[in-house]
């Protein structure tokens, strides 16, 4: 279980709109990233959700690319 600083449980799966807010990018960009595989997502019924670990992995990958440049 993932917990926030205040001790409350955080969701393990995020809606694309929520992920966009967390990443500071637009919803359309999140869908583009999911479509290309740059941001992992899972299917839940008829919807797509982004695992919290996928968000952390995506940011880590961006940092690695920045450090390598």
PDB file of C-alpha atoms in Angstrom:
ATOM      1  CA  UNK A   1       0.000   0.000   0.000  1.00  0.00           C
ATOM      2  CA  UNK A   2       1.217   3.472  -0.863  1.00  0.00           C
ATOM      3  CA  UNK A   3       0.650   6.166   1.743  1.00  0.00           C
ATOM      4  CA  UNK A   4       0.797   9.907   1.487  1.00  0.00           C
ATOM      5  CA  UNK A   5       2.730  12.074   3.897  1.00  0.00           C
ATOM      6  CA  UNK A   6      -0.429  12.530   5.974  1.00  0.00           C
ATOM      7  CA  UNK A   7      -0.787   8.757   6.382  1.00  0.00           C
ATOM      8  CA  UNK A   8      -3.778   8.404   4.031  1.00  0.00           C
ATOM      9  CA  UNK A   9      -3.733   5.607   1.472  1.00  0.00           C
ATOM     10  CA  UNK A  10      -3.051   6.718  -2.104  1.00  0.00           C
ATOM     11  CA  UNK A  11      -4.640   4.955  -5.082  1.00  0.00           C
ATOM     12  CA  UNK A  12      -2.535   2.322  -6.808  1.00  0.00           C
ATOM     13  CA  UNK A  13      -4.229   3.105 -10.128  1.00  0.00           C
ATOM     14  CA  UNK A  14      -4.827   6.590 -11.494  1.00  0.00           C
ATOM     15  CA  UNK A  15      -7.185   7.844 -14.188  1.00  0.00           C
ATOM     16  CA  UNK A  16      -5.370   9.457 -17.125  1.00  0.00           C
ATOM     17  CA  UNK A  17      -6.799  12.836 -16.129  1.00  0.00           C
ATOM     18  CA  UNK A  18      -5.410  12.449 -12.612  1.00  0.00           C
ATOM     19  CA  UNK A  19      -2.035  11.336 -13.957  1.00  0.00           C
ATOM     20  CA  UNK A  20      -1.952  14.411 -16.199  1.00  0.00           C
ATOM     21  CA  UNK A  21      -2.408  16.676 -13.185  1.00  0.00           C
ATOM     22  CA  UNK A  22       0.257  14.822 -11.224  1.00  0.00           C
ATOM     23  CA  UNK A  23       2.735  15.076 -14.113  1.00  0.00           C
ATOM     24  CA  UNK A  24       1.844  18.657 -14.934  1.00  0.00           C
ATOM     25  CA  UNK A  25       0.963  17.850 -18.544  1.00  0.00           C
ATOM     26  CA  UNK A  26      -2.224  17.735 -20.577  1.00  0.00           C
ATOM     27  CA  UNK A  27      -4.651  14.834 -20.737  1.00  0.00           C
ATOM     28  CA  UNK A  28      -4.051  14.408 -24.476  1.00  0.00           C
ATOM     29  CA  UNK A  29      -0.298  14.056 -23.880  1.00  0.00           C
ATOM     30  CA  UNK A  30      -0.955  11.313 -21.301  1.00  0.00           C
ATOM     31  CA  UNK A  31      -3.035   9.403 -23.845  1.00  0.00           C
ATOM     32  CA  UNK A  32      -0.254   9.844 -26.432  1.00  0.00           C
ATOM     33  CA  UNK A  33       2.315   8.522 -23.951  1.00  0.00           C
ATOM     34  CA  UNK A  34       0.115   5.511 -23.174  1.00  0.00           C
ATOM     35  CA  UNK A  35      -0.471   4.834 -26.887  1.00  0.00           C
ATOM     36  CA  UNK A  36       3.268   4.816 -27.646  1.00  0.00           C
ATOM     37  CA  UNK A  37       4.117   2.720 -24.584  1.00  0.00           C
ATOM     38  CA  UNK A  38       6.193   5.453 -22.958  1.00  0.00           C
ATOM     39  CA  UNK A  39       3.770   5.434 -20.014  1.00  0.00           C
ATOM     40  CA  UNK A  40       2.550   2.013 -18.927  1.00  0.00           C
ATOM     41  CA  UNK A  41      -1.158   1.528 -18.382  1.00  0.00           C
ATOM     42  CA  UNK A  42      -3.521  -1.315 -17.601  1.00  0.00           C
ATOM     43  CA  UNK A  43      -7.027  -2.072 -18.750  1.00  0.00           C
ATOM     44  CA  UNK A  44      -9.703  -2.106 -16.058  1.00  0.00           C
ATOM     45  CA  UNK A  45     -12.984  -3.050 -17.636  1.00  0.00           C
ATOM     46  CA  UNK A  46     -13.399  -0.639 -20.523  1.00  0.00           C
ATOM     47  CA  UNK A  47     -11.109   1.995 -19.037  1.00  0.00           C
ATOM     48  CA  UNK A  48      -7.382   2.598 -18.896  1.00  0.00           C
ATOM     49  CA  UNK A  49      -5.624   3.229 -15.605  1.00  0.00           C
ATOM     50  CA  UNK A  50      -2.032   4.131 -14.889  1.00  0.00           C
ATOM     51  CA  UNK A  51      -0.287   2.316 -12.040  1.00  0.00           C
ATOM     52  CA  UNK A  52       1.398   4.576  -9.488  1.00  0.00           C
ATOM     53  CA  UNK A  53       4.634   2.694 -10.175  1.00  0.00           C
ATOM     54  CA  UNK A  54       4.350   3.555 -13.881  1.00  0.00           C
ATOM     55  CA  UNK A  55       4.257   7.256 -13.031  1.00  0.00           C
ATOM     56  CA  UNK A  56       7.391   6.932 -10.896  1.00  0.00           C
ATOM     57  CA  UNK A  57       9.134   4.867 -13.594  1.00  0.00           C
ATOM     58  CA  UNK A  58       8.213   7.425 -16.268  1.00  0.00           C
ATOM     59  CA  UNK A  59       9.664  10.311 -14.253  1.00  0.00           C
ATOM     60  CA  UNK A  60      12.804   8.295 -13.471  1.00  0.00           C
ATOM     61  CA  UNK A  61      13.240   7.592 -17.195  1.00  0.00           C
ATOM     62  CA  UNK A  62      12.934  11.313 -17.962  1.00  0.00           C
ATOM     63  CA  UNK A  63      15.579  12.060 -15.342  1.00  0.00           C
ATOM     64  CA  UNK A  64      17.925   9.443 -16.804  1.00  0.00           C
ATOM     65  CA  UNK A  65      17.492  10.896 -20.294  1.00  0.00           C
ATOM     66  CA  UNK A  66      18.205  14.385 -18.953  1.00  0.00           C
ATOM     67  CA  UNK A  67      21.301  13.219 -17.084  1.00  0.00           C
ATOM     68  CA  UNK A  68      22.600  11.414 -20.181  1.00  0.00           C
ATOM     69  CA  UNK A  69      22.208  14.474 -22.402  1.00  0.00           C
TER      70      UNK A  69
END
